[in-house]
Tab-separated table of N, CA and C in Angstrom:
chain	number	residue	atom	x	y	z
B	32	MET	N	19.618	8.879	-10.595
B	32	MET	CA	19.265	7.718	-11.466
B	32	MET	C	17.689	7.681	-11.693
B	33	LYS	N	17.308	7.532	-12.913
B	33	LYS	CA	15.874	7.434	-13.070
B	33	LYS	C	15.382	6.003	-12.884
B	34	ARG	N	14.219	5.991	-12.101
B	34	ARG	CA	13.682	4.704	-11.829
B	34	ARG	C	12.969	3.991	-12.960
B	35	THR	N	13.022	2.717	-13.072
B	35	THR	CA	12.353	1.943	-14.220
B	35	THR	C	10.942	1.932	-13.662
B	36	SER	N	9.964	2.265	-14.529
B	36	SER	CA	8.595	2.121	-14.089
B	36	SER	C	8.115	0.543	-14.273
B	37	LEU	N	7.294	0.145	-13.246
B	37	LEU	CA	6.680	-1.161	-13.310
B	37	LEU	C	5.222	-1.046	-13.565
B	38	ALA	N	4.660	0.146	-13.908
B	38	ALA	CA	3.297	0.268	-13.971
B	38	ALA	C	2.606	-0.419	-14.989
B	39	ASN	N	3.300	-0.958	-16.111
B	39	ASN	CA	2.681	-1.663	-17.106
B	39	ASN	C	3.124	-3.213	-17.081
B	40	TRP	N	3.760	-3.665	-16.076
B	40	TRP	CA	4.201	-4.991	-16.074
B	40	TRP	C	2.956	-5.931	-15.722
B	41	PRO	N	2.915	-7.086	-16.283
B	41	PRO	CA	1.702	-7.979	-16.044
B	41	PRO	C	1.714	-8.626	-14.658
B	42	CYS	N	1.803	-7.757	-13.592
B	42	CYS	CA	1.975	-8.258	-12.266
B	42	CYS	C	1.289	-7.296	-11.371
B	43	SER	N	0.401	-7.628	-10.557
B	43	SER	CA	-0.371	-6.724	-9.637
B	43	SER	C	0.675	-6.249	-8.538
B	44	ILE	N	1.627	-7.066	-8.205
B	44	ILE	CA	2.674	-6.725	-7.107
B	44	ILE	C	3.488	-5.632	-7.676
B	45	ALA	N	4.106	-5.786	-8.839
B	45	ALA	CA	4.837	-4.788	-9.633
B	45	ALA	C	4.191	-3.594	-9.715
B	46	ARG	N	2.947	-3.490	-10.146
B	46	ARG	CA	2.165	-2.291	-10.447
B	46	ARG	C	1.927	-1.568	-9.124
B	47	THR	N	1.642	-2.288	-8.066
B	47	THR	CA	1.465	-1.735	-6.693
B	47	THR	C	2.744	-1.097	-6.208
B	48	MET	N	3.904	-1.777	-6.338
B	48	MET	CA	5.193	-1.337	-5.874
B	48	MET	C	5.474	-0.138	-6.669
B	49	ASP	N	5.146	0.075	-7.983
B	49	ASP	CA	5.396	1.188	-8.698
B	49	ASP	C	4.785	2.436	-8.115
B	50	LEU	N	3.613	2.208	-7.475
B	50	LEU	CA	2.863	3.387	-6.897
B	50	LEU	C	3.388	3.589	-5.503
B	51	ILE	N	3.689	2.615	-4.609
B	51	ILE	CA	3.779	2.734	-3.162
B	51	ILE	C	5.250	2.250	-2.816
B	52	GLY	N	6.003	2.002	-3.815
B	52	GLY	CA	7.380	1.333	-3.446
B	52	GLY	C	8.468	2.213	-2.933
B	53	ASP	N	8.271	3.352	-2.552
B	53	ASP	CA	9.345	4.126	-1.761
B	53	ASP	C	9.040	4.099	-0.325
B	54	TRP	N	10.012	4.545	0.570
B	54	TRP	CA	9.704	4.350	1.948
B	54	TRP	C	8.758	5.337	2.551
B	55	TRP	N	8.479	6.495	1.880
B	55	TRP	CA	7.745	7.551	2.406
B	55	TRP	C	6.165	7.319	2.018
B	56	THR	N	5.837	6.677	0.928
B	56	THR	CA	4.426	6.671	0.574
B	56	THR	C	3.586	5.677	1.530
B	57	PRO	N	4.083	4.568	1.926
B	57	PRO	CA	3.276	3.709	2.910
B	57	PRO	C	3.240	4.523	4.219
B	58	LEU	N	4.155	5.257	4.604
B	58	LEU	CA	4.099	6.010	5.823
B	58	LEU	C	3.157	7.211	5.649
B	59	VAL	N	2.859	7.813	4.531
B	59	VAL	CA	2.064	8.906	4.308
B	59	VAL	C	0.630	8.224	4.481
B	60	LEU	N	0.480	7.000	3.888
B	60	LEU	CA	-0.834	6.304	4.012
B	60	LEU	C	-1.133	5.892	5.551
B	61	ARG	N	-0.021	5.483	6.190
B	61	ARG	CA	-0.193	5.129	7.728
B	61	ARG	C	-0.747	6.328	8.533
B	62	GLU	N	-0.109	7.489	8.231
B	62	GLU	CA	-0.685	8.736	8.821
B	62	GLU	C	-2.065	9.027	8.478
B	63	ALA	N	-2.482	8.859	7.244
B	63	ALA	CA	-3.811	9.079	6.850
B	63	ALA	C	-4.768	8.245	7.586
B	64	PHE	N	-4.340	6.909	7.712
B	64	PHE	CA	-5.251	6.009	8.582
B	64	PHE	C	-5.325	6.398	9.971
B	65	ALA	N	-4.309	7.106	10.421
B	65	ALA	CA	-4.304	7.550	11.909
B	65	ALA	C	-5.116	9.027	12.006
B	66	GLY	N	-5.685	9.467	10.881
B	66	GLY	CA	-6.433	10.556	10.929
B	66	GLY	C	-5.888	11.810	10.453
B	67	VAL	N	-4.689	11.835	9.917
B	67	VAL	CA	-4.010	13.129	9.374
B	67	VAL	C	-4.648	13.338	8.134
B	68	GLN	N	-4.901	14.584	7.764
B	68	GLN	CA	-5.424	14.957	6.456
B	68	GLN	C	-4.755	16.251	5.917
B	69	ARG	N	-4.068	17.033	6.629
B	69	ARG	CA	-3.553	18.236	6.187
B	69	ARG	C	-2.062	18.070	5.896
B	70	PHE	N	-1.715	18.927	4.914
B	70	PHE	CA	-0.157	18.833	4.363
B	70	PHE	C	0.668	19.153	5.625
B	71	ASP	N	0.540	20.170	6.266
B	71	ASP	CA	1.402	20.535	7.562
B	71	ASP	C	1.426	19.474	8.492
B	72	ASP	N	0.279	18.804	8.759
B	72	ASP	CA	0.269	17.731	9.733
B	72	ASP	C	1.101	16.521	9.234
B	73	PHE	N	0.828	16.148	7.971
B	73	PHE	CA	1.737	15.114	7.503
B	73	PHE	C	3.177	15.372	7.684
B	74	GLN	N	3.568	16.708	7.261
B	74	GLN	CA	4.942	17.086	7.209
B	74	GLN	C	5.500	17.038	8.654
B	75	GLN	N	4.718	17.537	9.619
B	75	GLN	CA	5.190	17.499	10.958
B	75	GLN	C	5.223	16.114	11.600
B	76	SER	N	4.407	15.158	11.265
B	76	SER	CA	4.340	13.909	11.834
B	76	SER	C	5.419	12.979	11.173
B	77	LEU	N	5.745	13.223	9.834
B	77	LEU	CA	6.779	12.407	9.260
B	77	LEU	C	8.086	13.116	9.258
B	78	GLY	N	8.212	14.375	9.319
B	78	GLY	CA	9.460	15.039	9.322
B	78	GLY	C	10.178	14.905	7.902
B	79	LEU	N	9.443	14.883	6.911
B	79	LEU	CA	10.143	14.774	5.626
B	79	LEU	C	10.086	16.045	4.963
B	80	ALA	N	10.926	16.149	3.954
B	80	ALA	CA	11.011	17.607	3.185
B	80	ALA	C	9.531	17.807	2.514
B	81	ARG	N	9.280	19.066	2.485
B	81	ARG	CA	7.959	19.539	1.927
B	81	ARG	C	7.770	19.145	0.505
B	82	ASN	N	8.995	19.258	-0.234
B	82	ASN	CA	8.866	18.899	-1.693
B	82	ASN	C	8.727	17.385	-1.907
B	83	THR	N	9.296	16.524	-0.940
B	83	THR	CA	9.073	15.117	-1.041
B	83	THR	C	7.558	14.743	-0.755
B	84	LEU	N	7.137	15.387	0.306
B	84	LEU	CA	5.685	15.162	0.722
B	84	LEU	C	4.811	15.543	-0.336
B	85	ASP	N	5.067	16.812	-0.980
B	85	ASP	CA	4.192	17.264	-2.082
B	85	ASP	C	4.217	16.180	-3.274
B	86	THR	N	5.173	15.716	-3.557
B	86	THR	CA	5.420	14.710	-4.708
B	86	THR	C	4.556	13.533	-4.343
B	87	ARG	N	4.737	12.933	-3.078
B	87	ARG	CA	3.941	11.772	-2.766
B	87	ARG	C	2.441	11.962	-2.710
B	88	LEU	N	2.053	13.055	-2.169
B	88	LEU	CA	0.660	13.396	-2.135
B	88	LEU	C	-0.051	13.627	-3.427
B	89	LYS	N	0.692	14.314	-4.428
B	89	LYS	CA	0.176	14.478	-5.736
B	89	LYS	C	0.053	13.148	-6.477
B	90	ARG	N	1.098	12.267	-6.297
B	90	ARG	CA	0.998	10.899	-6.880
B	90	ARG	C	-0.189	10.041	-6.392
B	91	LEU	N	-0.420	10.173	-5.042
B	91	LEU	CA	-1.541	9.445	-4.361
B	91	LEU	C	-2.909	9.928	-4.879
B	92	VAL	N	-2.996	11.496	-5.121
B	92	VAL	CA	-4.285	12.011	-5.614
B	92	VAL	C	-4.432	11.498	-7.014
B	93	GLU	N	-3.383	11.537	-7.832
B	93	GLU	CA	-3.511	11.163	-9.299
B	93	GLU	C	-3.779	9.740	-9.450
B	94	ALA	N	-3.350	8.811	-8.535
B	94	ALA	CA	-3.641	7.378	-8.560
B	94	ALA	C	-5.026	7.125	-8.029
B	95	GLY	N	-5.724	8.030	-7.411
B	95	GLY	CA	-6.987	7.853	-6.948
B	95	GLY	C	-7.144	7.323	-5.326
B	96	LEU	N	-6.044	7.323	-4.623
B	96	LEU	CA	-6.019	7.008	-3.193
B	96	LEU	C	-6.457	8.041	-2.328
B	97	PHE	N	-6.275	9.285	-2.667
B	97	PHE	CA	-6.691	10.481	-1.992
B	97	PHE	C	-7.534	11.478	-2.790
B	98	ASP	N	-8.457	12.058	-2.193
B	98	ASP	CA	-9.143	13.108	-2.842
B	98	ASP	C	-8.584	14.477	-2.151
B	99	ARG	N	-8.320	15.468	-2.957
B	99	ARG	CA	-7.859	16.786	-2.512
B	99	ARG	C	-9.115	17.679	-2.279
B	100	VAL	N	-9.368	18.005	-1.036
B	100	VAL	CA	-10.651	18.667	-0.697
B	100	VAL	C	-10.304	19.946	-0.093
B	101	PRO	N	-10.706	21.133	-0.796
B	101	PRO	CA	-10.386	22.432	-0.191
B	101	PRO	C	-10.945	22.684	1.260
B	102	TYR	N	-10.191	23.308	2.025
B	102	TYR	CA	-10.868	23.708	3.322
B	102	TYR	C	-10.605	25.157	3.589
B	103	GLN	N	-9.830	25.750	2.696
B	103	GLN	CA	-9.610	27.310	2.942
B	103	GLN	C	-9.246	27.790	1.562
B	104	GLN	N	-9.708	28.985	1.205
B	104	GLN	CA	-9.574	29.606	-0.050
B	104	GLN	C	-8.379	30.560	-0.236
B	105	ASN	N	-8.014	31.384	0.810
B	105	ASN	CA	-6.990	32.427	0.612
B	105	ASN	C	-6.050	32.335	1.874
B	106	PRO	N	-4.896	31.734	1.656
B	106	PRO	CA	-4.446	30.903	0.581
B	106	PRO	C	-5.157	29.653	0.476
B	107	ALA	N	-5.070	28.979	-0.815
B	107	ALA	CA	-5.674	27.788	-0.980
B	107	ALA	C	-4.965	26.727	-0.162
B	108	ARG	N	-5.885	25.968	0.638
B	108	ARG	CA	-5.305	24.855	1.443
B	108	ARG	C	-6.319	23.673	1.245
B	109	TYR	N	-5.722	22.426	1.423
B	109	TYR	CA	-6.520	21.275	1.065
B	109	TYR	C	-6.324	20.288	2.185
B	110	ASP	N	-7.311	19.313	2.373
B	110	ASP	CA	-7.484	18.225	3.006
B	110	ASP	C	-7.196	17.024	2.057
B	111	TYR	N	-6.427	16.124	2.445
B	111	TYR	CA	-6.095	14.818	1.664
B	111	TYR	C	-6.934	13.783	2.346
B	112	VAL	N	-8.128	13.389	1.694
B	112	VAL	CA	-8.984	12.513	2.381
B	112	VAL	C	-8.918	11.212	1.612
B	113	LEU	N	-8.783	10.033	2.299
B	113	LEU	CA	-8.636	8.747	1.614
B	113	LEU	C	-9.933	8.519	0.917
B	114	THR	N	-9.870	7.915	-0.232
B	114	THR	CA	-10.983	7.550	-1.160
B	114	THR	C	-11.117	6.094	-0.701
B	115	GLU	N	-12.221	5.536	-1.463
B	115	GLU	CA	-12.509	4.014	-1.244
B	115	GLU	C	-11.391	3.352	-1.652
B	116	GLN	N	-10.718	3.585	-2.662
B	116	GLN	CA	-9.446	2.998	-3.181
B	116	GLN	C	-8.402	3.035	-2.112
B	117	GLY	N	-8.211	4.181	-1.580
B	117	GLY	CA	-7.220	4.372	-0.454
B	117	GLY	C	-7.535	3.543	0.793
B	118	ARG	N	-8.708	3.725	1.137
B	118	ARG	CA	-9.207	2.846	2.363
B	118	ARG	C	-9.012	1.448	2.077
B	119	ASP	N	-9.005	0.803	0.960
B	119	ASP	CA	-8.838	-0.449	0.706
B	119	ASP	C	-7.412	-0.843	0.820
B	120	PHE	N	-6.494	0.151	1.065
B	120	PHE	CA	-5.105	-0.329	1.248
B	120	PHE	C	-4.774	-0.631	2.641
B	121	TYR	N	-5.779	-0.510	3.640
B	121	TYR	CA	-5.513	-0.606	5.083
B	121	TYR	C	-5.108	-2.088	5.276
B	122	PRO	N	-5.705	-3.122	4.672
B	122	PRO	CA	-5.303	-4.531	5.050
B	122	PRO	C	-3.844	-4.811	4.580
B	123	VAL	N	-3.421	-4.076	3.555
B	123	VAL	CA	-2.012	-4.271	3.179
B	123	VAL	C	-0.905	-3.779	4.166
B	124	LEU	N	-1.274	-2.498	4.735
B	124	LEU	CA	-0.564	-1.905	5.790
B	124	LEU	C	-0.628	-2.741	7.011
B	125	SER	N	-1.682	-3.262	7.213
B	125	SER	CA	-1.845	-4.102	8.459
B	125	SER	C	-1.045	-5.478	8.317
B	126	ALA	N	-0.911	-6.055	7.138
B	126	ALA	CA	-0.144	-7.112	6.866
B	126	ALA	C	1.342	-7.006	6.985
B	127	ILE	N	1.672	-5.803	6.529
B	127	ILE	CA	3.290	-5.308	6.623
B	127	ILE	C	3.415	-5.144	8.134
B	128	MET	N	2.493	-4.569	8.849
B	128	MET	CA	2.805	-4.354	10.371
B	128	MET	C	2.957	-5.633	11.021
B	129	ALA	N	2.008	-6.620	10.775
B	129	ALA	CA	2.031	-7.923	11.373
B	129	ALA	C	3.344	-8.626	11.147
B	130	TRP	N	3.960	-8.546	9.913
B	130	TRP	CA	5.084	-9.181	9.588
B	130	TRP	C	6.268	-8.412	10.391
B	131	GLY	N	6.206	-7.111	10.378
B	131	GLY	CA	7.213	-6.421	11.139
B	131	GLY	C	7.131	-6.615	12.650
B	132	ASP	N	5.907	-6.715	13.135
B	132	ASP	CA	5.831	-7.173	14.573
B	132	ASP	C	6.394	-8.471	14.931
B	133	LYS	N	6.191	-9.393	14.033
B	133	LYS	CA	6.662	-10.808	14.171
B	133	LYS	C	8.289	-10.874	14.082
B	134	TRP	N	8.741	-10.261	13.121
B	134	TRP	CA	10.237	-10.434	12.656
B	134	TRP	C	11.018	-9.205	12.995
B	135	LEU	N	10.563	-8.054	13.327
B	135	LEU	CA	11.460	-6.911	13.474
B	135	LEU	C	11.268	-6.222	14.804
B	136	ALA	N	10.254	-6.476	15.599
B	136	ALA	CA	9.978	-5.880	16.884
B	136	ALA	C	11.140	-6.212	17.868
B	137	GLU	N	11.330	-5.188	18.734
B	137	GLU	CA	12.347	-5.416	19.887
B	137	GLU	C	11.863	-6.412	20.778
B	138	GLU	N	12.715	-6.719	21.712
B	138	GLU	CA	12.315	-7.722	22.602
B	138	GLU	C	11.224	-7.283	23.586
B	139	SER	N	10.972	-6.067	23.767
B	139	SER	CA	9.862	-5.553	24.564
B	139	SER	C	8.594	-5.716	23.924
B	140	GLY	N	8.549	-5.987	22.551
B	140	GLY	CA	7.320	-6.107	21.786
B	140	GLY	C	7.075	-5.075	20.766
B	141	PRO	N	5.984	-5.162	20.153
B	141	PRO	CA	5.732	-4.191	19.027
B	141	PRO	C	5.464	-2.807	19.504
B	142	PRO	N	5.920	-1.884	18.734
B	142	PRO	CA	5.678	-0.529	19.127
B	142	PRO	C	4.256	0.018	19.145
B	143	VAL	N	3.393	-0.561	18.383
B	143	VAL	CA	1.935	-0.117	18.264
B	143	VAL	C	1.126	-1.402	18.363
B	144	ILE	N	-0.034	-1.284	19.062
B	144	ILE	CA	-0.975	-2.418	19.173
B	144	ILE	C	-2.228	-1.954	18.484
B	145	THR	N	-2.842	-2.848	17.698
B	145	THR	CA	-4.088	-2.660	16.922
B	145	THR	C	-5.135	-3.392	17.770
B	146	ARG	N	-6.360	-2.609	17.952
B	146	ARG	CA	-7.411	-3.324	18.643
B	146	ARG	C	-8.608	-3.129	17.734
B	147	HIS	N	-9.472	-4.272	17.766
B	147	HIS	CA	-10.569	-4.289	16.808
B	147	HIS	C	-11.710	-3.633	17.665
B	148	ASP	N	-12.237	-2.475	17.087
B	148	ASP	CA	-13.304	-1.873	17.735
B	148	ASP	C	-14.653	-2.668	18.069
B	149	THR	N	-14.906	-3.511	17.208
B	149	THR	CA	-16.121	-4.276	17.239
B	149	THR	C	-16.107	-5.259	18.480
B	150	CYS	N	-15.074	-5.955	18.588
B	150	CYS	CA	-14.948	-6.960	19.663
B	150	CYS	C	-13.994	-6.606	20.821
B	151	GLY	N	-13.219	-5.517	20.586
B	151	GLY	CA	-12.351	-5.104	21.721
B	151	GLY	C	-11.020	-5.773	21.809
B	152	HIS	N	-10.848	-6.912	21.041
B	152	HIS	CA	-9.626	-7.727	21.074
B	152	HIS	C	-8.446	-6.945	20.347
B	153	GLN	N	-7.238	-7.298	20.838
B	153	GLN	CA	-6.030	-6.977	20.150
B	153	GLN	C	-5.927	-7.858	18.982
B	154	ILE	N	-5.515	-7.388	17.752
B	154	ILE	CA	-5.475	-8.027	16.614
B	154	ILE	C	-4.184	-7.941	15.899
B	155	GLN	N	-4.025	-8.914	14.842
B	155	GLN	CA	-2.878	-8.797	13.985
B	155	GLN	C	-3.508	-9.463	12.636
B	156	ALA	N	-3.128	-8.768	11.585
B	156	ALA	CA	-3.716	-9.114	10.321
B	156	ALA	C	-3.294	-10.594	9.948
B	157	ARG	N	-4.314	-11.331	9.284
B	157	ARG	CA	-3.959	-12.616	8.649
B	157	ARG	C	-4.516	-12.567	7.332
B	158	VAL	N	-3.939	-13.042	6.421
B	158	VAL	CA	-4.455	-13.305	5.084
B	158	VAL	C	-4.964	-14.729	4.891
B	159	VAL	N	-6.271	-14.856	4.667
B	159	VAL	CA	-6.871	-15.973	4.617
B	159	VAL	C	-7.644	-16.257	3.267
B	160	CYS	N	-8.038	-17.473	2.865
B	160	CYS	CA	-8.830	-17.801	1.805
B	160	CYS	C	-10.121	-17.162	1.994
B	161	ASP	N	-10.617	-16.442	0.945
B	161	ASP	CA	-11.937	-15.851	1.132
B	161	ASP	C	-13.094	-16.913	1.114
B	162	HIS	N	-12.815	-18.075	0.628
B	162	HIS	CA	-13.873	-19.092	0.492
B	162	HIS	C	-13.963	-20.038	1.829
B	163	CYS	N	-12.704	-20.526	2.335
B	163	CYS	CA	-12.744	-21.450	3.476
B	163	CYS	C	-12.262	-20.879	4.701
B	164	GLY	N	-11.618	-19.735	4.663
B	164	GLY	CA	-11.105	-19.091	5.887
B	164	GLY	C	-9.645	-19.642	6.272
B	165	GLU	N	-9.089	-20.586	5.603
B	165	GLU	CA	-7.886	-21.061	6.033
B	165	GLU	C	-6.742	-20.014	5.720
B	166	PRO	N	-5.787	-19.891	6.570
B	166	PRO	CA	-4.480	-19.062	6.279
B	166	PRO	C	-3.750	-19.340	4.927
B	167	LEU	N	-3.413	-18.398	4.267
B	167	LEU	CA	-2.712	-18.587	3.041
B	167	LEU	C	-1.202	-18.593	3.357
B	168	THR	N	-0.480	-19.513	2.819
B	168	THR	CA	0.881	-19.572	2.856
B	168	THR	C	1.508	-19.857	1.453
B	169	SER	N	2.845	-19.751	1.326
B	169	SER	CA	3.398	-20.017	-0.050
B	169	SER	C	3.223	-21.440	-0.333
B	170	GLU	N	3.170	-22.301	0.694
B	170	GLU	CA	3.228	-23.841	0.525
B	170	GLU	C	1.606	-24.290	-0.009
B	171	ASN	N	0.599	-23.419	0.301
B	171	ASN	CA	-0.710	-23.988	0.005
B	171	ASN	C	-1.347	-23.194	-0.996
B	172	VAL	N	-0.710	-22.409	-1.976
B	172	VAL	CA	-1.420	-21.699	-3.065
B	172	VAL	C	-0.747	-22.191	-4.313
B	173	THR	N	-1.296	-21.983	-5.362
B	173	THR	CA	-0.781	-22.091	-6.807
B	173	THR	C	-1.157	-20.850	-7.509
B	174	ARG	N	-0.221	-20.347	-8.283
B	174	ARG	CA	-0.446	-19.079	-9.131
B	174	ARG	C	-0.762	-19.653	-10.493
B	175	GLU	N	-1.694	-18.973	-11.067
B	175	GLU	CA	-2.065	-19.367	-12.464
B	175	GLU	C	-2.206	-17.948	-13.241
B	176	ILE	N	-1.996	-18.233	-14.591
B	176	ILE	CA	-2.142	-17.003	-15.483
B	176	ILE	C	-3.533	-16.531	-15.368
B	177	GLY	N	-3.741	-15.114	-15.214
B	177	GLY	CA	-5.097	-14.643	-15.215
B	177	GLY	C	-5.523	-13.994	-16.474
B	178	PRO	N	-6.774	-13.570	-16.638
B	178	PRO	CA	-7.226	-13.113	-17.929
B	178	PRO	C	-6.575	-11.791	-18.421
B	179	GLY	N	-5.902	-11.064	-17.416
B	179	GLY	CA	-5.207	-9.770	-17.775
B	179	GLY	C	-3.792	-10.041	-18.220
B	180	PHE	N	-3.365	-11.311	-18.234
B	180	PHE	CA	-1.905	-11.658	-18.727
B	180	PHE	C	-1.774	-11.344	-20.018
B	181	PRO	N	-0.762	-10.592	-20.476
B	181	PRO	CA	-0.655	-10.394	-22.017
B	181	PRO	C	-0.423	-11.594	-22.827
B	182	GLU	N	-1.259	-11.630	-23.906
B	182	GLU	CA	-1.319	-12.745	-24.746
B	182	GLU	C	0.185	-12.997	-25.433
B	183	LYS	N	0.845	-12.068	-25.640
B	183	LYS	CA	2.180	-12.051	-26.314
B	183	LYS	C	3.156	-12.808	-25.426
B	184	LEU	N	2.957	-12.847	-24.143
B	184	LEU	CA	3.859	-13.545	-23.124
B	184	LEU	C	3.616	-15.046	-22.885
B	185	ARG	N	2.414	-15.265	-23.205
B	185	ARG	CA	2.005	-16.767	-22.972
B	185	ARG	C	2.756	-17.575	-23.852
B	186	GLY	N	2.987	-18.831	-23.335
B	186	GLY	CA	3.790	-19.818	-24.238
B	186	GLY	C	5.352	-19.599	-24.120
B	187	ARG	N	5.798	-18.542	-23.642
B	187	ARG	CA	7.234	-18.594	-23.503
B	187	ARG	C	7.819	-19.410	-22.413
B	188	PRO	N	8.953	-20.023	-22.666
B	188	PRO	CA	9.409	-21.218	-21.606
B	188	PRO	C	9.497	-20.542	-20.232
B	189	ASP	N	9.992	-19.325	-20.025
B	189	ASP	CA	10.063	-18.850	-18.673
B	189	ASP	C	8.733	-18.530	-18.055
B	190	VAL	N	7.769	-18.236	-18.739
B	190	VAL	CA	6.372	-18.128	-18.295
B	190	VAL	C	5.798	-19.457	-17.914
B	191	GLU	N	5.900	-20.442	-18.826
B	191	GLU	CA	5.551	-21.805	-18.449
B	191	GLU	C	6.172	-22.375	-17.290
B	192	ALA	N	7.493	-22.151	-16.981
B	192	ALA	CA	8.131	-22.484	-15.819
B	192	ALA	C	7.459	-21.985	-14.596
B	193	ARG	N	7.077	-20.644	-14.544
B	193	ARG	CA	6.493	-20.046	-13.408
B	193	ARG	C	5.078	-20.296	-13.161
B	194	PHE	N	4.349	-20.804	-14.351
B	194	PHE	CA	2.905	-21.073	-14.227
B	194	PHE	C	2.703	-22.381	-14.786
B	195	PRO	N	3.176	-23.476	-14.194
B	195	PRO	CA	3.000	-24.696	-15.014
B	195	PRO	C	1.560	-25.174	-15.076
B	196	SER	N	0.692	-24.843	-14.088
B	196	SER	CA	-0.771	-25.260	-14.103
B	196	SER	C	-1.532	-24.592	-15.049
B	197	SER	N	-1.073	-23.421	-15.580
B	197	SER	CA	-1.782	-22.592	-16.503
B	197	SER	C	-1.528	-23.160	-17.999
B	198	VAL	N	-0.460	-23.801	-18.213
B	198	VAL	CA	-0.089	-24.185	-19.624
B	198	VAL	C	-0.947	-25.361	-20.060
B	199	GLY	N	-1.373	-25.297	-21.238
B	199	GLY	CA	-1.954	-26.480	-21.954
B	199	GLY	C	-3.448	-26.325	-22.228
């Protein structure tokens, strides 16, 4: 069954999920943040089929999260190196991990601990306001229509119901 593309939806969450919304892609990125760069190393650490890994890596290169850098000519072999865009995904994975540690970890605790190199403390990701530093929750934020929202969708009753403060 062919998947419906979310790439053109007027929603950054939908567009992001279109890119990373299968279960292997975030794990490929997790491995890259752990220092994995070579196809065979990704394949060995994840244990997924080579064709599946090849598809995921090509998509991440095309989307700009990885650069494909040759390290051998005959046969041609490549490192998959995180770009700035790819490195910017780290806080997203950290937030997913923090949620999983809180709600899905076994009684013995989380399977992996993250330590901040600068201060040496064990950390968990928190999403905070970039102005005042307060933690963000669904109860203390309001969503508004942004400049990239399609003009043709503005004014629809369903849109007005989802973004009441943007209307008028």
